[in-house]
mmCIF file with all atom_site columns, C-alpha atoms in Angstrom:
data_model
loop_
_atom_site.group_PDB
_atom_site.id
_atom_site.type_symbol
_atom_site.label_atom_id
_atom_site.label_alt_id
_atom_site.label_comp_id
_atom_site.label_asym_id
_atom_site.label_entity_id
_atom_site.label_seq_id
_atom_site.pdbx_PDB_ins_code
_atom_site.Cartn_x
_atom_site.Cartn_y
_atom_site.Cartn_z
_atom_site.occupancy
_atom_site.B_iso_or_equiv
_atom_site.pdbx_formal_charge
_atom_site.auth_seq_id
_atom_site.auth_comp_id
_atom_site.auth_asym_id
_atom_site.auth_atom_id
_atom_site.pdbx_PDB_model_num
ATOM 1   C CA . MET A 1 1   ? 103.910 117.715 100.197 1.00 0.00 ? 1   MET A CA 1
ATOM 2   C CA . ASN A 1 2   ? 106.344 114.897 99.476  1.00 0.00 ? 2   ASN A CA 1
ATOM 3   C CA . THR A 1 3   ? 105.290 111.953 97.333  1.00 0.00 ? 3   THR A CA 1
ATOM 4   C CA . PHE A 1 4   ? 106.624 108.463 97.977  1.00 0.00 ? 4   PHE A CA 1
ATOM 5   C CA . LYS A 1 5   ? 106.235 105.688 95.401  1.00 0.00 ? 5   LYS A CA 1
ATOM 6   C CA . TYR A 1 6   ? 107.676 102.243 94.900  1.00 0.00 ? 6   TYR A CA 1
ATOM 7   C CA . SER A 1 7   ? 109.980 101.671 91.958  1.00 0.00 ? 7   SER A CA 1
ATOM 8   C CA . PHE A 1 8   ? 108.614 99.842  88.935  1.00 0.00 ? 8   PHE A CA 1
ATOM 9   C CA . PHE A 1 9   ? 110.428 96.636  89.865  1.00 0.00 ? 9   PHE A CA 1
ATOM 10  C CA . ALA A 1 10  ? 109.298 96.718  93.508  1.00 0.00 ? 10  ALA A CA 1
ATOM 11  C CA . LYS A 1 11  ? 105.718 97.430  92.459  1.00 0.00 ? 11  LYS A CA 1
ATOM 12  C CA . LEU A 1 12  ? 105.861 94.514  90.031  1.00 0.00 ? 12  LEU A CA 1
ATOM 13  C CA . ILE A 1 13  ? 107.100 92.117  92.718  1.00 0.00 ? 13  ILE A CA 1
ATOM 14  C CA . TYR A 1 14  ? 104.726 93.296  95.468  1.00 0.00 ? 14  TYR A CA 1
ATOM 15  C CA . ARG A 1 15  ? 101.694 93.309  93.198  1.00 0.00 ? 15  ARG A CA 1
ATOM 16  C CA . TYR A 1 16  ? 102.208 90.323  90.916  1.00 0.00 ? 16  TYR A CA 1
ATOM 17  C CA . GLY A 1 17  ? 104.891 88.148  92.509  1.00 0.00 ? 17  GLY A CA 1
ATOM 18  C CA . ASN A 1 18  ? 102.317 85.756  93.892  1.00 0.00 ? 18  ASN A CA 1
ATOM 19  C CA . ILE A 1 19  ? 101.012 84.934  90.409  1.00 0.00 ? 19  ILE A CA 1
ATOM 20  C CA . ILE A 1 20  ? 104.385 83.654  89.242  1.00 0.00 ? 20  ILE A CA 1
ATOM 21  C CA . ALA A 1 21  ? 105.018 81.780  92.496  1.00 0.00 ? 21  ALA A CA 1
ATOM 22  C CA . THR A 1 22  ? 101.528 80.257  92.431  1.00 0.00 ? 22  THR A CA 1
ATOM 23  C CA . LEU A 1 23  ? 101.985 79.091  88.843  1.00 0.00 ? 23  LEU A CA 1
ATOM 24  C CA . PHE A 1 24  ? 105.259 77.330  89.629  1.00 0.00 ? 24  PHE A CA 1
ATOM 25  C CA . LEU A 1 25  ? 103.908 75.783  92.809  1.00 0.00 ? 25  LEU A CA 1
ATOM 26  C CA . SER A 1 26  ? 100.695 74.729  91.037  1.00 0.00 ? 26  SER A CA 1
ATOM 27  C CA . VAL A 1 27  ? 102.687 72.816  88.431  1.00 0.00 ? 27  VAL A CA 1
ATOM 28  C CA . HIS A 1 28  ? 104.505 71.031  91.238  1.00 0.00 ? 28  HIS A CA 1
ATOM 29  C CA . LEU A 1 29  ? 101.222 70.466  93.076  1.00 0.00 ? 29  LEU A CA 1
ATOM 30  C CA . ILE A 1 30  ? 99.614  68.888  89.989  1.00 0.00 ? 30  ILE A CA 1
ATOM 31  C CA . THR A 1 31  ? 102.581 66.578  89.397  1.00 0.00 ? 31  THR A CA 1
ATOM 32  C CA . SER A 1 32  ? 102.532 65.609  93.072  1.00 0.00 ? 32  SER A CA 1
ATOM 33  C CA . ILE A 1 33  ? 98.829  64.763  92.842  1.00 0.00 ? 33  ILE A CA 1
ATOM 34  C CA . VAL A 1 34  ? 99.392  62.685  89.716  1.00 0.00 ? 34  VAL A CA 1
ATOM 35  C CA . MET A 1 35  ? 102.354 60.891  91.284  1.00 0.00 ? 35  MET A CA 1
ATOM 36  C CA . MET A 1 36  ? 100.330 60.292  94.442  1.00 0.00 ? 36  MET A CA 1
ATOM 37  C CA . PHE A 1 37  ? 98.496  57.476  92.652  1.00 0.00 ? 37  PHE A CA 1
ATOM 38  C CA . GLU A 1 38  ? 101.794 55.699  91.933  1.00 0.00 ? 38  GLU A CA 1
ATOM 39  C CA . LYS A 1 39  ? 103.662 56.287  95.188  1.00 0.00 ? 39  LYS A CA 1
ATOM 40  C CA . TRP A 1 40  ? 101.801 57.157  98.341  1.00 0.00 ? 40  TRP A CA 1
ATOM 41  C CA . TYR A 1 41  ? 104.426 59.465  99.847  1.00 0.00 ? 41  TYR A CA 1
ATOM 42  C CA . PHE A 1 42  ? 103.764 62.142  97.211  1.00 0.00 ? 42  PHE A CA 1
ATOM 43  C CA . VAL A 1 43  ? 100.767 63.058  99.377  1.00 0.00 ? 43  VAL A CA 1
ATOM 44  C CA . PHE A 1 44  ? 103.189 64.953  101.615 1.00 0.00 ? 44  PHE A CA 1
ATOM 45  C CA . PHE A 1 45  ? 104.599 66.949  98.689  1.00 0.00 ? 45  PHE A CA 1
ATOM 46  C CA . ALA A 1 46  ? 101.076 67.811  97.557  1.00 0.00 ? 46  ALA A CA 1
ATOM 47  C CA . LEU A 1 47  ? 100.138 68.969  101.063 1.00 0.00 ? 47  LEU A CA 1
ATOM 48  C CA . VAL A 1 48  ? 103.291 71.059  101.427 1.00 0.00 ? 48  VAL A CA 1
ATOM 49  C CA . ASN A 1 49  ? 102.745 72.698  98.029  1.00 0.00 ? 49  ASN A CA 1
ATOM 50  C CA . GLY A 1 50  ? 99.107  73.400  98.825  1.00 0.00 ? 50  GLY A CA 1
ATOM 51  C CA . PHE A 1 51  ? 100.151 74.939  102.136 1.00 0.00 ? 51  PHE A CA 1
ATOM 52  C CA . PHE A 1 52  ? 102.748 77.194  100.452 1.00 0.00 ? 52  PHE A CA 1
ATOM 53  C CA . ILE A 1 53  ? 100.236 78.310  97.815  1.00 0.00 ? 53  ILE A CA 1
ATOM 54  C CA . PHE A 1 54  ? 97.769  79.189  100.581 1.00 0.00 ? 54  PHE A CA 1
ATOM 55  C CA . ILE A 1 55  ? 100.343 81.123  102.651 1.00 0.00 ? 55  ILE A CA 1
ATOM 56  C CA . ILE A 1 56  ? 101.723 83.072  99.681  1.00 0.00 ? 56  ILE A CA 1
ATOM 57  C CA . ASN A 1 57  ? 98.298  84.122  98.449  1.00 0.00 ? 57  ASN A CA 1
ATOM 58  C CA . LYS A 1 58  ? 97.107  84.997  101.960 1.00 0.00 ? 58  LYS A CA 1
ATOM 59  C CA . TYR A 1 59  ? 100.135 87.277  102.360 1.00 0.00 ? 59  TYR A CA 1
ATOM 60  C CA . PHE A 1 60  ? 99.561  88.965  99.009  1.00 0.00 ? 60  PHE A CA 1
ATOM 61  C CA . LEU A 1 61  ? 95.846  89.497  99.683  1.00 0.00 ? 61  LEU A CA 1
ATOM 62  C CA . LYS A 1 62  ? 96.871  91.305  102.874 1.00 0.00 ? 62  LYS A CA 1
ATOM 63  C CA . THR A 1 63  ? 99.287  93.397  100.819 1.00 0.00 ? 63  THR A CA 1
ATOM 64  C CA . TYR A 1 64  ? 96.547  94.282  98.346  1.00 0.00 ? 64  TYR A CA 1
ATOM 65  C CA . ARG A 1 65  ? 94.249  95.499  101.139 1.00 0.00 ? 65  ARG A CA 1
ATOM 66  C CA . LEU A 1 66  ? 96.700  97.384  103.369 1.00 0.00 ? 66  LEU A CA 1
ATOM 67  C CA . PHE A 1 67  ? 99.538  98.702  101.214 1.00 0.00 ? 67  PHE A CA 1
ATOM 68  C CA . PRO A 1 68  ? 99.189  101.912 99.227  1.00 0.00 ? 68  PRO A CA 1
ATOM 69  C CA . PHE A 1 69  ? 101.663 102.213 96.385  1.00 0.00 ? 69  PHE A CA 1
ATOM 70  C CA . LYS A 1 70  ? 101.610 106.011 96.499  1.00 0.00 ? 70  LYS A CA 1
ATOM 71  C CA . ILE A 1 71  ? 101.800 108.074 99.686  1.00 0.00 ? 71  ILE A CA 1
ATOM 72  C CA . THR A 1 72  ? 101.790 111.850 99.763  1.00 0.00 ? 72  THR A CA 1
ATOM 73  C CA . ALA A 1 73  ? 102.767 113.316 103.121 1.00 0.00 ? 73  ALA A CA 1
ATOM 74  C CA . ASP A 1 74  ? 103.466 116.596 104.841 1.00 0.00 ? 74  ASP A CA 1
ATOM 75  C CA . ASN A 1 75  ? 103.864 117.618 108.481 1.00 0.00 ? 75  ASN A CA 1
ATOM 76  C CA . GLU A 1 76  ? 100.143 117.212 109.224 1.00 0.00 ? 76  GLU A CA 1
ATOM 77  C CA . LYS A 1 77  ? 98.837  114.227 107.274 1.00 0.00 ? 77  LYS A CA 1
ATOM 78  C CA . MET A 1 78  ? 99.443  111.379 104.848 1.00 0.00 ? 78  MET A CA 1
ATOM 79  C CA . ILE A 1 79  ? 97.299  110.696 101.803 1.00 0.00 ? 79  ILE A CA 1
ATOM 80  C CA . CYS A 1 80  ? 97.460  107.034 100.794 1.00 0.00 ? 80  CYS A CA 1
ATOM 81  C CA . GLN A 1 81  ? 96.461  106.110 97.240  1.00 0.00 ? 81  GLN A CA 1
ATOM 82  C CA . ASN A 1 82  ? 96.941  103.484 94.557  1.00 0.00 ? 82  ASN A CA 1
ATOM 83  C CA . PHE A 1 83  ? 95.806  100.411 96.448  1.00 0.00 ? 83  PHE A CA 1
ATOM 84  C CA . LEU A 1 84  ? 95.523  97.380  94.176  1.00 0.00 ? 84  LEU A CA 1
ATOM 85  C CA . PHE A 1 85  ? 91.975  96.630  92.946  1.00 0.00 ? 85  PHE A CA 1
ATOM 86  C CA . SER A 1 86  ? 90.685  99.736  94.708  1.00 0.00 ? 86  SER A CA 1
ATOM 87  C CA . ARG A 1 87  ? 90.397  103.431 94.002  1.00 0.00 ? 87  ARG A CA 1
ATOM 88  C CA . LYS A 1 88  ? 90.107  104.347 97.659  1.00 0.00 ? 88  LYS A CA 1
ATOM 89  C CA . GLU A 1 89  ? 92.046  107.212 99.128  1.00 0.00 ? 89  GLU A CA 1
ATOM 90  C CA . ILE A 1 90  ? 92.844  107.280 102.836 1.00 0.00 ? 90  ILE A CA 1
ATOM 91  C CA . THR A 1 91  ? 93.926  110.389 104.690 1.00 0.00 ? 91  THR A CA 1
ATOM 92  C CA . ILE A 1 92  ? 95.634  109.859 108.034 1.00 0.00 ? 92  ILE A CA 1
ATOM 93  C CA . ASN A 1 93  ? 96.506  112.755 110.300 1.00 0.00 ? 93  ASN A CA 1
ATOM 94  C CA . HIS A 1 94  ? 99.783  112.266 112.144 1.00 0.00 ? 94  HIS A CA 1
ATOM 95  C CA . SER A 1 95  ? 98.090  113.289 115.377 1.00 0.00 ? 95  SER A CA 1
ATOM 96  C CA . ASP A 1 96  ? 95.619  110.375 115.015 1.00 0.00 ? 96  ASP A CA 1
ATOM 97  C CA . ILE A 1 97  ? 98.301  107.691 114.740 1.00 0.00 ? 97  ILE A CA 1
ATOM 98  C CA . GLU A 1 98  ? 97.825  105.354 117.671 1.00 0.00 ? 98  GLU A CA 1
ATOM 99  C CA . ASN A 1 99  ? 100.580 102.814 117.074 1.00 0.00 ? 99  ASN A CA 1
ATOM 100 C CA . ILE A 1 100 ? 103.380 101.868 114.698 1.00 0.00 ? 100 ILE A CA 1
ATOM 101 C CA . THR A 1 101 ? 104.500 98.243  114.525 1.00 0.00 ? 101 THR A CA 1
ATOM 102 C CA . GLY A 1 102 ? 106.644 95.958  112.412 1.00 0.00 ? 102 GLY A CA 1
ATOM 103 C CA . GLY A 1 103 ? 109.872 96.665  110.610 1.00 0.00 ? 103 GLY A CA 1
ATOM 104 C CA . ILE A 1 104 ? 112.558 98.202  112.774 1.00 0.00 ? 104 ILE A CA 1
ATOM 105 C CA . PHE A 1 105 ? 110.072 98.475  115.633 1.00 0.00 ? 105 PHE A CA 1
ATOM 106 C CA . SER A 1 106 ? 109.834 94.675  115.799 1.00 0.00 ? 106 SER A CA 1
ATOM 107 C CA . GLY A 1 107 ? 113.541 94.039  115.329 1.00 0.00 ? 107 GLY A CA 1
ATOM 108 C CA . PHE A 1 108 ? 113.220 92.933  111.693 1.00 0.00 ? 108 PHE A CA 1
ATOM 109 C CA . PRO A 1 109 ? 114.049 95.829  109.355 1.00 0.00 ? 109 PRO A CA 1
ATOM 110 C CA . THR A 1 110 ? 112.987 94.032  106.167 1.00 0.00 ? 110 THR A CA 1
ATOM 111 C CA . ARG A 1 111 ? 109.433 93.394  107.387 1.00 0.00 ? 111 ARG A CA 1
ATOM 112 C CA . PRO A 1 112 ? 106.702 95.908  106.602 1.00 0.00 ? 112 PRO A CA 1
ATOM 113 C CA . ILE A 1 113 ? 105.793 98.737  108.936 1.00 0.00 ? 113 ILE A CA 1
ATOM 114 C CA . TYR A 1 114 ? 102.135 99.095  109.935 1.00 0.00 ? 114 TYR A CA 1
ATOM 115 C CA . ILE A 1 115 ? 100.529 102.345 111.021 1.00 0.00 ? 115 ILE A CA 1
ATOM 116 C CA . TYR A 1 116 ? 97.304  102.267 113.050 1.00 0.00 ? 116 TYR A CA 1
ATOM 117 C CA . ASP A 1 117 ? 94.956  105.231 112.936 1.00 0.00 ? 117 ASP A CA 1
ATOM 118 C CA . GLY A 1 118 ? 93.012  105.180 116.203 1.00 0.00 ? 118 GLY A CA 1
ATOM 119 C CA . LYS A 1 119 ? 90.403  107.696 115.115 1.00 0.00 ? 119 LYS A CA 1
ATOM 120 C CA . GLN A 1 120 ? 89.349  105.991 111.862 1.00 0.00 ? 120 GLN A CA 1
ATOM 121 C CA . LYS A 1 121 ? 90.242  102.461 113.047 1.00 0.00 ? 121 LYS A CA 1
ATOM 122 C CA . ILE A 1 122 ? 92.283  101.708 109.933 1.00 0.00 ? 122 ILE A CA 1
ATOM 123 C CA . LYS A 1 123 ? 95.682  100.218 109.288 1.00 0.00 ? 123 LYS A CA 1
ATOM 124 C CA . ILE A 1 124 ? 98.082  100.791 106.405 1.00 0.00 ? 124 ILE A CA 1
ATOM 125 C CA . GLY A 1 125 ? 101.467 99.302  105.721 1.00 0.00 ? 125 GLY A CA 1
ATOM 126 C CA . PHE A 1 126 ? 104.567 100.003 103.710 1.00 0.00 ? 126 PHE A CA 1
ATOM 127 C CA . TYR A 1 127 ? 107.997 98.504  103.203 1.00 0.00 ? 127 TYR A CA 1
ATOM 128 C CA . SER A 1 128 ? 110.542 100.925 104.595 1.00 0.00 ? 128 SER A CA 1
ATOM 129 C CA . HIS A 1 129 ? 113.511 99.331  102.839 1.00 0.00 ? 129 HIS A CA 1
ATOM 130 C CA . VAL A 1 130 ? 112.180 100.127 99.358  1.00 0.00 ? 130 VAL A CA 1
ATOM 131 C CA . GLY A 1 131 ? 112.946 103.466 97.754  1.00 0.00 ? 131 GLY A CA 1
ATOM 132 C CA . LYS A 1 132 ? 112.825 106.625 99.830  1.00 0.00 ? 132 LYS A CA 1
ATOM 133 C CA . PHE A 1 133 ? 110.383 105.301 102.390 1.00 0.00 ? 133 PHE A CA 1
ATOM 134 C CA . GLN A 1 134 ? 112.971 105.858 105.126 1.00 0.00 ? 134 GLN A CA 1
ATOM 135 C CA . ASN A 1 135 ? 112.302 109.553 104.568 1.00 0.00 ? 135 ASN A CA 1
ATOM 136 C CA . LEU A 1 136 ? 108.564 108.917 104.976 1.00 0.00 ? 136 LEU A CA 1
ATOM 137 C CA . LEU A 1 137 ? 109.195 107.058 108.216 1.00 0.00 ? 137 LEU A CA 1
ATOM 138 C CA . THR A 1 138 ? 111.329 109.958 109.451 1.00 0.00 ? 138 THR A CA 1
ATOM 139 C CA . LEU A 1 139 ? 108.581 112.406 108.543 1.00 0.00 ? 139 LEU A CA 1
ATOM 140 C CA . ILE A 1 140 ? 105.993 110.314 110.382 1.00 0.00 ? 140 ILE A CA 1
ATOM 141 C CA . LEU A 1 141 ? 108.157 109.929 113.487 1.00 0.00 ? 141 LEU A CA 1
ATOM 142 C CA . LYS A 1 142 ? 108.772 113.679 113.620 1.00 0.00 ? 142 LYS A CA 1
ATOM 143 C CA . ASN A 1 143 ? 105.041 114.400 113.686 1.00 0.00 ? 143 ASN A CA 1
ATOM 144 C CA . ILE A 1 144 ? 103.416 111.631 115.740 1.00 0.00 ? 144 ILE A CA 1
ATOM 145 C CA . PRO A 1 145 ? 102.243 112.361 119.295 1.00 0.00 ? 145 PRO A CA 1
ATOM 146 C CA . GLN A 1 146 ? 105.111 112.587 121.770 1.00 0.00 ? 146 GLN A CA 1
ATOM 147 C CA . PRO A 1 147 ? 103.923 109.748 124.079 1.00 0.00 ? 147 PRO A CA 1
ATOM 148 C CA . LEU A 1 148 ? 103.822 107.329 121.122 1.00 0.00 ? 148 LEU A CA 1
ATOM 149 C CA . TYR A 1 149 ? 107.275 108.441 120.028 1.00 0.00 ? 149 TYR A CA 1
ATOM 150 C CA . ASN A 1 150 ? 108.618 107.862 123.542 1.00 0.00 ? 150 ASN A CA 1
ATOM 151 C CA . ASN A 1 151 ? 107.017 104.384 123.691 1.00 0.00 ? 151 ASN A CA 1
ATOM 152 C CA . LEU A 1 152 ? 108.530 103.416 120.338 1.00 0.00 ? 152 LEU A CA 1
ATOM 153 C CA . LEU A 1 153 ? 111.939 104.681 121.399 1.00 0.00 ? 153 LEU A CA 1
ATOM 154 C CA . GLU A 1 154 ? 111.742 102.795 124.691 1.00 0.00 ? 154 GLU A CA 1
ATOM 155 C CA . SER A 1 155 ? 110.706 99.533  123.015 1.00 0.00 ? 155 SER A CA 1
ATOM 156 C CA . MET A 1 156 ? 113.580 99.831  120.538 1.00 0.00 ? 156 MET A CA 1
ATOM 157 C CA . LYS A 1 157 ? 116.019 100.377 123.413 1.00 0.00 ? 157 LYS A CA 1
ATOM 158 C CA . ASP A 1 158 ? 114.620 97.273  125.145 1.00 0.00 ? 158 ASP A CA 1
ATOM 159 C CA . MET A 1 159 ? 115.088 95.219  121.960 1.00 0.00 ? 159 MET A CA 1
ATOM 160 C CA . ARG A 1 160 ? 118.665 96.416  121.680 1.00 0.00 ? 160 ARG A CA 1
ATOM 161 C CA . ILE A 1 161 ? 119.389 95.392  125.281 1.00 0.00 ? 161 ILE A CA 1
ATOM 162 C CA . GLU A 1 162 ? 117.796 91.965  124.728 1.00 0.00 ? 162 GLU A CA 1
ATOM 163 C CA . LYS A 1 163 ? 119.910 91.346  121.615 1.00 0.00 ? 163 LYS A CA 1
ATOM 164 C CA . LYS A 1 164 ? 123.087 92.052  123.576 1.00 0.00 ? 164 LYS A CA 1
ATOM 165 C CA . LYS A 1 165 ? 122.264 89.362  126.142 1.00 0.00 ? 165 LYS A CA 1
#
């Protein structure tokens, strides 16, 4: 069994980065609201700041629900633990993986990768560019069902051809 964890710095950013961003944007939002009473066009700044606060926190809430910060894996299964605000533990068998999306499979390597378990109807995610998660992705790809592997390979070839055009 191999264990994959995020570094301290990555865990800090992915877990608590929204708090710092929300604080800074909230200060700007409050000043925009105050200035709105003096000059009407500060309404736009307040709306933009409110929109950014909403988007950032929506993204981080998704991260809290779907991203385990500790994954233990072997050739048969993955055990996902250390979700934020939850003590749940999810076990996913490689043979039950129905789809893998995001990250390199969507053409954007810095985006998270999502794994769908068709049997349990659950989804987990991880950032493949952080730490040794490339090794986890390799382990998963070695052990997923062959038809899924072929579909992923074909879609990546299609993306490569489209980028050349």
